[in-house]
XYZ file of N, CA, C and O in Angstrom:
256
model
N -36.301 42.290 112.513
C -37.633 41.925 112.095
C -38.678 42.473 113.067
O -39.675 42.995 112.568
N -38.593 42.429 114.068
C -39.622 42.925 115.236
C -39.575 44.164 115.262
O -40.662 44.741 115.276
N -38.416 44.927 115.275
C -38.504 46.517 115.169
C -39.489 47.662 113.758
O -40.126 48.714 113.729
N -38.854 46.134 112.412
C -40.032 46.188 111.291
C -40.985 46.185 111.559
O -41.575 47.265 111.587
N -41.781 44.786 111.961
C -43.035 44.624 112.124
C -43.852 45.896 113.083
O -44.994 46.324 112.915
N -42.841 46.307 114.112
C -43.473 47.499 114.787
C -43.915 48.757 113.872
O -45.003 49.327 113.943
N -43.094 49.000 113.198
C -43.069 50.252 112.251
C -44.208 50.137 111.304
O -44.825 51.113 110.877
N -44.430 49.037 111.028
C -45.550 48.484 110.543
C -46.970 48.701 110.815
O -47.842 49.254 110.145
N -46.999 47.928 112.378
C -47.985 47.975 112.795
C -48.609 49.854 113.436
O -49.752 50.127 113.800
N -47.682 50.595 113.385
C -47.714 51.834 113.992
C -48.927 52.746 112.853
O -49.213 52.658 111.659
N -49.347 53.543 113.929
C -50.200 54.355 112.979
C -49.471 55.208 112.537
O -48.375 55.373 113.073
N -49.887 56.050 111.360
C -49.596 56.867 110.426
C -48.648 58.364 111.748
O -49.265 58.298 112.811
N -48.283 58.716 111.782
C -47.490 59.577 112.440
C -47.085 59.394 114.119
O -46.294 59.989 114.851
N -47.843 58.498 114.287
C -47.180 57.717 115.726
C -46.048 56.861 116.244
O -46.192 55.785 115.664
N -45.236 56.803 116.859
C -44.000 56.161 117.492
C -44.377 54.942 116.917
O -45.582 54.793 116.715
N -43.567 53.983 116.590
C -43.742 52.529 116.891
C -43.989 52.221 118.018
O -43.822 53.143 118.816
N -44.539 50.694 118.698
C -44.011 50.177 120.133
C -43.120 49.278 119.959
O -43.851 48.288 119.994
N -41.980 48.835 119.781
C -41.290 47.589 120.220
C -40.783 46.929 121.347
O -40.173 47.588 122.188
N -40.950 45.704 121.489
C -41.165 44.896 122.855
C -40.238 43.568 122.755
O -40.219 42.745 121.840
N -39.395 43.590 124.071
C -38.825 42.685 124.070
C -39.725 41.100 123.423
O -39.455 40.294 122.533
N -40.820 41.228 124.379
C -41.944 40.376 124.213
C -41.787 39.951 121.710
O -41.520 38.993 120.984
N -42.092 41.107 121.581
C -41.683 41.260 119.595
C -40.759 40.114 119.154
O -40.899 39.142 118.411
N -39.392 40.793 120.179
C -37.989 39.771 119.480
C -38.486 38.437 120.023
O -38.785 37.567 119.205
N -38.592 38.216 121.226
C -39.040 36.597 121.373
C -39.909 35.980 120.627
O -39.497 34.880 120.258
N -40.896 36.240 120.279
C -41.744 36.005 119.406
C -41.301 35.622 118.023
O -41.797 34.691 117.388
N -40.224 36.492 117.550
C -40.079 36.605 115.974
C -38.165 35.449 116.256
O -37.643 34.947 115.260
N -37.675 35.326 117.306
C -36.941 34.274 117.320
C -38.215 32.424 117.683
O -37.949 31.289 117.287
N -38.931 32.679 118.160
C -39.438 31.734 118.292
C -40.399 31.128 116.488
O -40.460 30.016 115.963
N -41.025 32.605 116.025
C -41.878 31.666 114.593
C -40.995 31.803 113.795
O -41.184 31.258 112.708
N -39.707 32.560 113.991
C -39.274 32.880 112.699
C -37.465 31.983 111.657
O -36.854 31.837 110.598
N -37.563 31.589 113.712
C -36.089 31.053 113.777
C -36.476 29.618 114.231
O -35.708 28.729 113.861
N -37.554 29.258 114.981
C -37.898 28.169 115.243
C -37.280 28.255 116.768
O -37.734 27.143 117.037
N -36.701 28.596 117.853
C -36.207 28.600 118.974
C -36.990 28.268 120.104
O -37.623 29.282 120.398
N -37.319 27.127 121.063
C -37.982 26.957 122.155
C -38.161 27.785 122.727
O -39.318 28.095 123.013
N -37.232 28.414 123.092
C -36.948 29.469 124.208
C -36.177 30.518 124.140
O -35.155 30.026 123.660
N -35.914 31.915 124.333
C -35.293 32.530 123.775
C -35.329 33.349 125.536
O -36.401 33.461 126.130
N -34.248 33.750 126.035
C -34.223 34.484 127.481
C -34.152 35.962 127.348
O -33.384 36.652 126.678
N -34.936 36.226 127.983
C -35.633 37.681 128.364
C -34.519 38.643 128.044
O -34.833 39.742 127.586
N -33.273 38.352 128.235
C -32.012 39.552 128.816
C -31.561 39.252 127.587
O -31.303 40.255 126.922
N -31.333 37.993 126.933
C -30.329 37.911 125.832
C -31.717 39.059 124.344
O -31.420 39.823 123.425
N -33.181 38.540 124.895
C -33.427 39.269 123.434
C -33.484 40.801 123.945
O -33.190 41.544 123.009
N -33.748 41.454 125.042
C -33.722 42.706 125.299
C -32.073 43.186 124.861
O -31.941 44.300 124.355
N -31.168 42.543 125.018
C -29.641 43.359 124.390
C -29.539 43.140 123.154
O -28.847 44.033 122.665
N -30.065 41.989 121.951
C -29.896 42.266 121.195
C -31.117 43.636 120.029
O -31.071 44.298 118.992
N -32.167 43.269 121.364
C -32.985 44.672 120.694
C -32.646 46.123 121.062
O -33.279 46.982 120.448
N -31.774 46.515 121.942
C -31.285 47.355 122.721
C -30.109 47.896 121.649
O -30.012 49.093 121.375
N -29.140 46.770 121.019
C -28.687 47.175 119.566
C -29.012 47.595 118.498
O -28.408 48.390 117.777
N -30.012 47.068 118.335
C -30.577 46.971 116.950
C -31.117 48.509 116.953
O -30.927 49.249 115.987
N -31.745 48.882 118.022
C -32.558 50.217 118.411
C -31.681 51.170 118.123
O -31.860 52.094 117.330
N -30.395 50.878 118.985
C -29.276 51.908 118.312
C -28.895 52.380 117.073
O -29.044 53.539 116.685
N -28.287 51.258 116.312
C -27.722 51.195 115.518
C -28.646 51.331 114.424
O -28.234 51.427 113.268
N -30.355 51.351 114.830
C -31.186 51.542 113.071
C -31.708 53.159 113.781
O -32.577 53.843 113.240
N -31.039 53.541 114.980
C -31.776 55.411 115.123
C -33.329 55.352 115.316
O -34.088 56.143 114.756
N -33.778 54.260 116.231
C -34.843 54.137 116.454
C -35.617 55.298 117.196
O -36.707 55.782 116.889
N -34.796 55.620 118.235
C -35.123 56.765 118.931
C -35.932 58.242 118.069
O -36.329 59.289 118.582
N -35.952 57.953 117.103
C -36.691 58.805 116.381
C -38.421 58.919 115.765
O -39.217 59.722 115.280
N -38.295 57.568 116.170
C -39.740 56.996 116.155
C -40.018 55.991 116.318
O -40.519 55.275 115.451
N -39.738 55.604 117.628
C -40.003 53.852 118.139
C -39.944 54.353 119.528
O -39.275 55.268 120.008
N -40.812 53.529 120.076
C -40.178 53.417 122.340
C -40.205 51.536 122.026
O -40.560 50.696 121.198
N -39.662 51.668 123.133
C -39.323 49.866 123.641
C -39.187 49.871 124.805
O -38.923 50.989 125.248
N -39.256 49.029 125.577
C -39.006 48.254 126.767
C -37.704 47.336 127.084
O -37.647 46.512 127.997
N -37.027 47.530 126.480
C -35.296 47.076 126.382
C -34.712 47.505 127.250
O -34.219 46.648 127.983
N -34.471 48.880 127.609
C -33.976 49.478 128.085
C -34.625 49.770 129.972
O -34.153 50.707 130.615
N -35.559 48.952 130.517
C -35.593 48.645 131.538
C -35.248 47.270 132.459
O -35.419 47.285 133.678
């Protein structure tokens, strides 16, 4: 959902941004979660990045 919403929010021929900051957010309104830890949502966005070939038009902050 956060990697969506990035693609979304991106202008017309520009990268997405996705941000760990995104997945917390979208586990917190979307899942209802108090708290969601920094490392657990950066690896599961660090997957997701992979596995949807983001690298083709997205950057993130996962990967630091």
């Amino acid at each position: 959902m956060a990697i969506a919403g990035a693609r979304r929010r991106a202008a017309h021929g520009e990268p997405a941004n996705v941000t760990v900051g995104d997945v917390t957010r979208v586990g917190r309104q979307h899942y209802g979660y108090l708290f969601v830890e920094r490392e657990e949502a950066a690896a599961a966005l660090r997957q997701r990045y992979e596995a949807a070939d983001c690298r083709v038009d997205c950057m993130t902050d996962a990967f630091n």
